[in-house]
PDB file of C-alpha atoms in Angstrom:
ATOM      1  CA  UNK A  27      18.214  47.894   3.144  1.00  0.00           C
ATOM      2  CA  UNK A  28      15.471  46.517   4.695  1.00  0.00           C
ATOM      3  CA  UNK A  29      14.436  42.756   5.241  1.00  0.00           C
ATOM      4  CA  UNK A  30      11.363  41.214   5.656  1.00  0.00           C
ATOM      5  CA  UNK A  31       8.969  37.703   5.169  1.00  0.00           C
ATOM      6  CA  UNK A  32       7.310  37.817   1.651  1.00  0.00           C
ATOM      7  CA  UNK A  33       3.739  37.226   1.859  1.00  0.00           C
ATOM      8  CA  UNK A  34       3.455  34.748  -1.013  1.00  0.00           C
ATOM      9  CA  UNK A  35       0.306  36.328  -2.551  1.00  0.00           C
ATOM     10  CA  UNK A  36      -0.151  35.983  -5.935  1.00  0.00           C
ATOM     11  CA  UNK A  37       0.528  39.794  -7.654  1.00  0.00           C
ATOM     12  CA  UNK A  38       3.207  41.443  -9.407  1.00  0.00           C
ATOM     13  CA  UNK A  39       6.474  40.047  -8.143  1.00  0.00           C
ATOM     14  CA  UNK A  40       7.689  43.732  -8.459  1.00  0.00           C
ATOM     15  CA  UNK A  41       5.216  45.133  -5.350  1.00  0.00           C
ATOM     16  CA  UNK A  42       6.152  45.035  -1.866  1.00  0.00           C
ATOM     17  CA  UNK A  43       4.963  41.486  -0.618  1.00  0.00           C
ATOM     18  CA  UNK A  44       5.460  42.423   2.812  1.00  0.00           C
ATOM     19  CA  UNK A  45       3.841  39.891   5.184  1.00  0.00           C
ATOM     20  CA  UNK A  46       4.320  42.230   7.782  1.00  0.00           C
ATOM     21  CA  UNK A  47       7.008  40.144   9.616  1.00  0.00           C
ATOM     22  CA  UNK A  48      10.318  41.656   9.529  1.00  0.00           C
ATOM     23  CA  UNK A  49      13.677  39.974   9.417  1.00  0.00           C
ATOM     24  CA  UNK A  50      16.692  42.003  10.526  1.00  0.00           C
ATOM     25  CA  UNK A  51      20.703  41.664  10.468  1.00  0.00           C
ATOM     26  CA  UNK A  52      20.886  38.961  12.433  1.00  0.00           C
ATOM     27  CA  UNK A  53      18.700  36.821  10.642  1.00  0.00           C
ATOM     28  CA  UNK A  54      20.380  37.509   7.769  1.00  0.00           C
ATOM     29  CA  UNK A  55      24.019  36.955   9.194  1.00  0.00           C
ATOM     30  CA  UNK A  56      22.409  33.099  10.862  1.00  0.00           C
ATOM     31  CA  UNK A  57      21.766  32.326   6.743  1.00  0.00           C
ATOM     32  CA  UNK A  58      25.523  33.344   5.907  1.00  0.00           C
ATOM     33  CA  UNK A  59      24.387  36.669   4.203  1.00  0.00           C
ATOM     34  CA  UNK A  60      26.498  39.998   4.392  1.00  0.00           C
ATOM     35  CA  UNK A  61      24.787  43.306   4.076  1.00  0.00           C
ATOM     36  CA  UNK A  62      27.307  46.638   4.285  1.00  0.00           C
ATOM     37  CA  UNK A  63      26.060  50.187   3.950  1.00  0.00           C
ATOM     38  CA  UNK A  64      28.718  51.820   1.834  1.00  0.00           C
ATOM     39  CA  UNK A  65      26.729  55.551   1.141  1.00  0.00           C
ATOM     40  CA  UNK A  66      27.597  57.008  -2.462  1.00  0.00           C
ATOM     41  CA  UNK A  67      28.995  60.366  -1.162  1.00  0.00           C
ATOM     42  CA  UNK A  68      31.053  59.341   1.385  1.00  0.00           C
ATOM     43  CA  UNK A  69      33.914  61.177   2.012  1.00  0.00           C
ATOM     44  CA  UNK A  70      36.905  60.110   0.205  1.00  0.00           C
ATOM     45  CA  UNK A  71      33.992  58.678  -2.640  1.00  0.00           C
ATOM     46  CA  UNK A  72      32.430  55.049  -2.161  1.00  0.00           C
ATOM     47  CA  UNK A  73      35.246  53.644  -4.760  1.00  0.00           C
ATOM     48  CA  UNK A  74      38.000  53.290  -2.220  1.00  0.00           C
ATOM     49  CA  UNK A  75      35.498  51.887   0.490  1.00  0.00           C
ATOM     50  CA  UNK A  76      34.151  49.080  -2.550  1.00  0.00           C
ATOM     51  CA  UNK A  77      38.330  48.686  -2.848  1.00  0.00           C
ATOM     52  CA  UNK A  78      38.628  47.856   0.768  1.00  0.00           C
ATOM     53  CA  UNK A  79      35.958  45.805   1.262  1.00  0.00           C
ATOM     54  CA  UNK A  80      36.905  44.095  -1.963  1.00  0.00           C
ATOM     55  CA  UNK A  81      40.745  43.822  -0.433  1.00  0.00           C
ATOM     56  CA  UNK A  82      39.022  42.043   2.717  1.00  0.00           C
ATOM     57  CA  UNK A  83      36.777  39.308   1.198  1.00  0.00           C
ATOM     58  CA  UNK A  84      38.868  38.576  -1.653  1.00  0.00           C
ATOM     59  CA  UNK A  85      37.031  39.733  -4.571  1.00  0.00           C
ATOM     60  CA  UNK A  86      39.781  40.201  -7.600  1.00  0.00           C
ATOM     61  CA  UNK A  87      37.295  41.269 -10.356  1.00  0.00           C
ATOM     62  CA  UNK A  88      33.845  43.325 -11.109  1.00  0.00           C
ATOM     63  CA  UNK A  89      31.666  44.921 -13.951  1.00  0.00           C
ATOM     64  CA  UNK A  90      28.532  46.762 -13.881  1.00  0.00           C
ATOM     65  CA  UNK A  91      25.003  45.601 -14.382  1.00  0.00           C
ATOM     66  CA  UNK A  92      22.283  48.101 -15.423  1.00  0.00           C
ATOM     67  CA  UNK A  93      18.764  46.986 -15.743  1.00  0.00           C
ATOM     68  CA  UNK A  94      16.367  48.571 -17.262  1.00  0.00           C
ATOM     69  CA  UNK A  95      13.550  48.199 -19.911  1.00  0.00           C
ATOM     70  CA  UNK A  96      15.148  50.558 -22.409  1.00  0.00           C
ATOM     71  CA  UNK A  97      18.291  49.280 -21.455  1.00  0.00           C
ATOM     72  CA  UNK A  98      17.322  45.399 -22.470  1.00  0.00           C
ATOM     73  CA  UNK A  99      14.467  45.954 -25.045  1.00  0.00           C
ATOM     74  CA  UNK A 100      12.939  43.061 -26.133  1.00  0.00           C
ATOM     75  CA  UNK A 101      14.557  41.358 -23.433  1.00  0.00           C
ATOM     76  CA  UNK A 102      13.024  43.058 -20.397  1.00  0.00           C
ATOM     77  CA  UNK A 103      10.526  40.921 -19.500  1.00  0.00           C
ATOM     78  CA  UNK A 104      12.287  37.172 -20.354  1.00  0.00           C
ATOM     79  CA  UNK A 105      15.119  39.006 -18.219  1.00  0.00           C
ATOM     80  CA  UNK A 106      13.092  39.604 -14.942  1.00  0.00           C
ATOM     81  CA  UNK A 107      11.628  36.295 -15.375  1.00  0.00           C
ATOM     82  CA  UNK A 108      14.849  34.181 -15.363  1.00  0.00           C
ATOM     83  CA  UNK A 109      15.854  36.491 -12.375  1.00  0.00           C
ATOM     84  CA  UNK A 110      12.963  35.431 -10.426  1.00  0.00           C
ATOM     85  CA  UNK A 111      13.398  31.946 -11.195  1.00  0.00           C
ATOM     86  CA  UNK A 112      14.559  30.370  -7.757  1.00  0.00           C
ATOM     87  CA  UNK A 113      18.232  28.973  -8.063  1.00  0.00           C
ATOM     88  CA  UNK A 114      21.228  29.049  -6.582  1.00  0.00           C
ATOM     89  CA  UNK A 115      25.475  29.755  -7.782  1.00  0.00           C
ATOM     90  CA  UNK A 116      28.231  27.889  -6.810  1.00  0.00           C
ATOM     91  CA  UNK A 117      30.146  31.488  -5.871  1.00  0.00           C
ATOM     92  CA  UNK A 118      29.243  34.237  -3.820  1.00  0.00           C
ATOM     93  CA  UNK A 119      26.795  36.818  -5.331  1.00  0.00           C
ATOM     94  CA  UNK A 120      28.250  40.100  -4.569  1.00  0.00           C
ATOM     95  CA  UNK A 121      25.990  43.468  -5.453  1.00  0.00           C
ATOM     96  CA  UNK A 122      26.774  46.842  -4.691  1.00  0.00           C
ATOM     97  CA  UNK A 123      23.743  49.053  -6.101  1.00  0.00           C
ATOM     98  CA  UNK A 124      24.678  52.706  -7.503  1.00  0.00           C
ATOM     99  CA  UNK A 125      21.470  53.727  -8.271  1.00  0.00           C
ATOM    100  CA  UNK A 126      17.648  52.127  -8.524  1.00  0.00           C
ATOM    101  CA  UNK A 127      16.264  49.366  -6.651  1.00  0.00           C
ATOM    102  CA  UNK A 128      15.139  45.955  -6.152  1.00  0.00           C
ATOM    103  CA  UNK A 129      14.646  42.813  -4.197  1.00  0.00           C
ATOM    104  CA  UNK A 130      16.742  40.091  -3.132  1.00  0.00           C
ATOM    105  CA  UNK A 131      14.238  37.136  -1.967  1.00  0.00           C
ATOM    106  CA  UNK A 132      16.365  34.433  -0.068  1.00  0.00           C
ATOM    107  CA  UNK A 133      15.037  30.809   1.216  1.00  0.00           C
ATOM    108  CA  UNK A 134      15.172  31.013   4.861  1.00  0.00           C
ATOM    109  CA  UNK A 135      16.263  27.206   5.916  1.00  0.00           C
ATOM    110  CA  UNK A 136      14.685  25.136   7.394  1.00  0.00           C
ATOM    111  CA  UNK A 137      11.295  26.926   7.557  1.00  0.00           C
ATOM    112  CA  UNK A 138      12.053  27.355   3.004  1.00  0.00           C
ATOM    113  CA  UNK A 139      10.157  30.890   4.009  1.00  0.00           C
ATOM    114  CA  UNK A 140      11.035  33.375   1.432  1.00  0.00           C
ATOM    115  CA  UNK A 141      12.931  36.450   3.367  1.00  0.00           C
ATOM    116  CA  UNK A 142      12.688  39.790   1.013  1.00  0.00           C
ATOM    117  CA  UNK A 143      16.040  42.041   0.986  1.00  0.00           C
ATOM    118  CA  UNK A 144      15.001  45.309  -0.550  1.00  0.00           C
ATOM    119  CA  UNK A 145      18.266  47.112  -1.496  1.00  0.00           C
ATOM    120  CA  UNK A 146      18.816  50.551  -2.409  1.00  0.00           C
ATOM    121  CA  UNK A 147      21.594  53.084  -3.361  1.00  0.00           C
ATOM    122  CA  UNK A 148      24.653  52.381  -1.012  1.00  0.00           C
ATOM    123  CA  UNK A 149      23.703  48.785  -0.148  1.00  0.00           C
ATOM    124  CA  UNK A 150      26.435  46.018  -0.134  1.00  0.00           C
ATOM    125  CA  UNK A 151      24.787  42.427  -0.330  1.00  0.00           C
ATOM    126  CA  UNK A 152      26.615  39.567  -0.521  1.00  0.00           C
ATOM    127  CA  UNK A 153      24.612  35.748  -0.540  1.00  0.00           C
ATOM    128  CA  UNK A 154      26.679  33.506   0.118  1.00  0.00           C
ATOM    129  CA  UNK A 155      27.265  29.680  -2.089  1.00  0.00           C
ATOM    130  CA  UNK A 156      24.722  27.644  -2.346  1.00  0.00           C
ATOM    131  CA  UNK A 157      21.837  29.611  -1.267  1.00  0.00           C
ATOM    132  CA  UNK A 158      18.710  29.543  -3.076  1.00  0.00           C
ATOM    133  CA  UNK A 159      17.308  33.151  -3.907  1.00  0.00           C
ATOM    134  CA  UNK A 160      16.088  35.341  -6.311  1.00  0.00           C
ATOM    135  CA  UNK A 161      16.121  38.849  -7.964  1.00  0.00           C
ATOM    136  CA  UNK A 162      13.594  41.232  -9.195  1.00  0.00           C
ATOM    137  CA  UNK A 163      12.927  44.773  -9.759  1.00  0.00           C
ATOM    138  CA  UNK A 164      10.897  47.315  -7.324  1.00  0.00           C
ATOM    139  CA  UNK A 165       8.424  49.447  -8.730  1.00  0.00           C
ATOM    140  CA  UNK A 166      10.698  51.760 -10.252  1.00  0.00           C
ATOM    141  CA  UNK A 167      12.268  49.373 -12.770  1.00  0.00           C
ATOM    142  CA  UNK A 168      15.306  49.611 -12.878  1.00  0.00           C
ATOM    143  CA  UNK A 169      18.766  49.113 -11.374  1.00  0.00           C
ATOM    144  CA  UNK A 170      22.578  49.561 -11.166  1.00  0.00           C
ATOM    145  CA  UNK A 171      24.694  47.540  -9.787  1.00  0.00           C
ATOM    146  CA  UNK A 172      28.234  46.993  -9.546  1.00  0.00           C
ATOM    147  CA  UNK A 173      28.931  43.372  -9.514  1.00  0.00           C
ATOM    148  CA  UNK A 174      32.146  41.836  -7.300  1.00  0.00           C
ATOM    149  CA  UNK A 175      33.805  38.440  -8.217  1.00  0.00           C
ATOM    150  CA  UNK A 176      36.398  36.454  -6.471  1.00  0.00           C
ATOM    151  CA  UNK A 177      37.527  34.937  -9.485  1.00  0.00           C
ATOM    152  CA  UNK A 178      36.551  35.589 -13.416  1.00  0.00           C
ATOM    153  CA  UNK A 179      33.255  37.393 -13.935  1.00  0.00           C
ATOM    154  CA  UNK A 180      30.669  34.158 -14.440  1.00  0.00           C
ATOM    155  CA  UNK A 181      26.930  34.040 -13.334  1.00  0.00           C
ATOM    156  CA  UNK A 182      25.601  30.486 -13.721  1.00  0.00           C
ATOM    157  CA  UNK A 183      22.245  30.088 -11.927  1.00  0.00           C
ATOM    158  CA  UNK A 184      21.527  26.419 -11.070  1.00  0.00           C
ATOM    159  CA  UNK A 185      17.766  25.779 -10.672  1.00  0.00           C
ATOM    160  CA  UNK A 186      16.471  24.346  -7.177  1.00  0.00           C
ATOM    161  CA  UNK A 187      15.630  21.122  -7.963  1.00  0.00           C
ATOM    162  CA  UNK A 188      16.956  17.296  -6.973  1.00  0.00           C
ATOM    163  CA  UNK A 189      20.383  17.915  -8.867  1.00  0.00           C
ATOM    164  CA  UNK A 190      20.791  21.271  -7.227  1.00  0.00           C
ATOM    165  CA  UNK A 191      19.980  19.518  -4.044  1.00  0.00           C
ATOM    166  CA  UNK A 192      22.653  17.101  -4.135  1.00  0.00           C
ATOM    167  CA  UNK A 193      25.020  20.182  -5.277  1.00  0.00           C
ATOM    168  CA  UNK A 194      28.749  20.136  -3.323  1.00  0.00           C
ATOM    169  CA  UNK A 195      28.176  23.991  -3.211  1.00  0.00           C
ATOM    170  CA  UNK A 196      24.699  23.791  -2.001  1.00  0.00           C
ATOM    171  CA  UNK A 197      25.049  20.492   0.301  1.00  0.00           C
ATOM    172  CA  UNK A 198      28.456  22.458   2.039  1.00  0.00           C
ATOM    173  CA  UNK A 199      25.772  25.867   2.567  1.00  0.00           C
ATOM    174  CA  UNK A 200      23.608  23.752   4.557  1.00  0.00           C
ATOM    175  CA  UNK A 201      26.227  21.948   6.404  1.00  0.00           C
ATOM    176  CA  UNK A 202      27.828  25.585   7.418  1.00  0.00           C
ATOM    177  CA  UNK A 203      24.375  26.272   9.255  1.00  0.00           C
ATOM    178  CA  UNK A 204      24.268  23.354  11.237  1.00  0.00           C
ATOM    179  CA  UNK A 205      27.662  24.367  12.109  1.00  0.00           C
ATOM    180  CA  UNK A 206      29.128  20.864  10.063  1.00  0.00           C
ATOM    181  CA  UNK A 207      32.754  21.747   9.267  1.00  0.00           C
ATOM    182  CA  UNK A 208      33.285  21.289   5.777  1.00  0.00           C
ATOM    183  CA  UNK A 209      36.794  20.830   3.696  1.00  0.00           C
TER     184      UNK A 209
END
């Protein structure tokens, strides 16, 4: 994994973007995000580590996600797109990748500066409620990722927008960083 600013030039979302300001654990920890490095040959296989981590954060369910462009077909490209729309979920999006790569592009708050996770094979991510972001491929186009749940699989993206704004999930992530106790 490796974090950085995004440079907000215009360009193929799927290139670098690097702004050449780099972002590191810590940052990422301040905006509530997780990051584990869980390799895929570890000894005793990177299943029971996924099980333990899983047993410690509460996360009952998970499927895999594989995205490519023979994968999706026709859908490739209106796929990507939706990714990289900027929203956020009312649960915790959990990603383990098993093979490929992409980026992770989370709003940085208050400066709304787009910080770019690029995750590879082994990384853990977790983004926590209510934080805008958004997902798109690397270069090479395609990705696998094992997909963690607390409760029923369900992936609803809620756009950024006044509504999202005013979201319980969304208003209790920015209370949680002003350190606002929250019920």
């Amino acid at each position: 994994m490796r974090a950085y600013y995004f440079d907000n030039l215009p360009g193929d979302q799927r290139l670098q973007h690097n702004s050449g300001k780099s972002a590191d654990l810590d940052d990422l920890r301040e905006l509530g995000v997780l990051h584990w490095t869980i390799p895929l040959d570890i000894p005793g296989g990177w299943e029971a580590k996924i099980d333990e981590v899983a047993a410690q954060q509460g996360y009952k369910n998970r499927d895999t996600m594989n995205v490519t462009k023979e994968g999706l077909g026709e859908l490739y490209e209106s796929k990507l797109k939706s990714f990289f729309e900027e929203h956020m979920h009312e649960d915790e999006e959990i990603r383990y990748i098993l093979s490929g790569s992409g980026f992770f592009d989370i709003r940085e708050h208050p400066s709304d500066e787009w910080i770019r996770i690029h995750v590879l094979p082994g990384d853990l991510l977790v983004l926590p409620a209510g934080i805008y972001h958004r997902f798109t491929l690397d270069e090479l186009n395609q990705i696998k990722a094992l997909r963690l749940f607390k409760e029923e699989p369900k992936w609803i993206p809620y756009v950024r927008g006044p509504e999202t704004e005013a979201n319980p999930y969304r208003v209790n992530y920015i209370n949680s960083l002003k350190g606002v106790l929250v019920a």
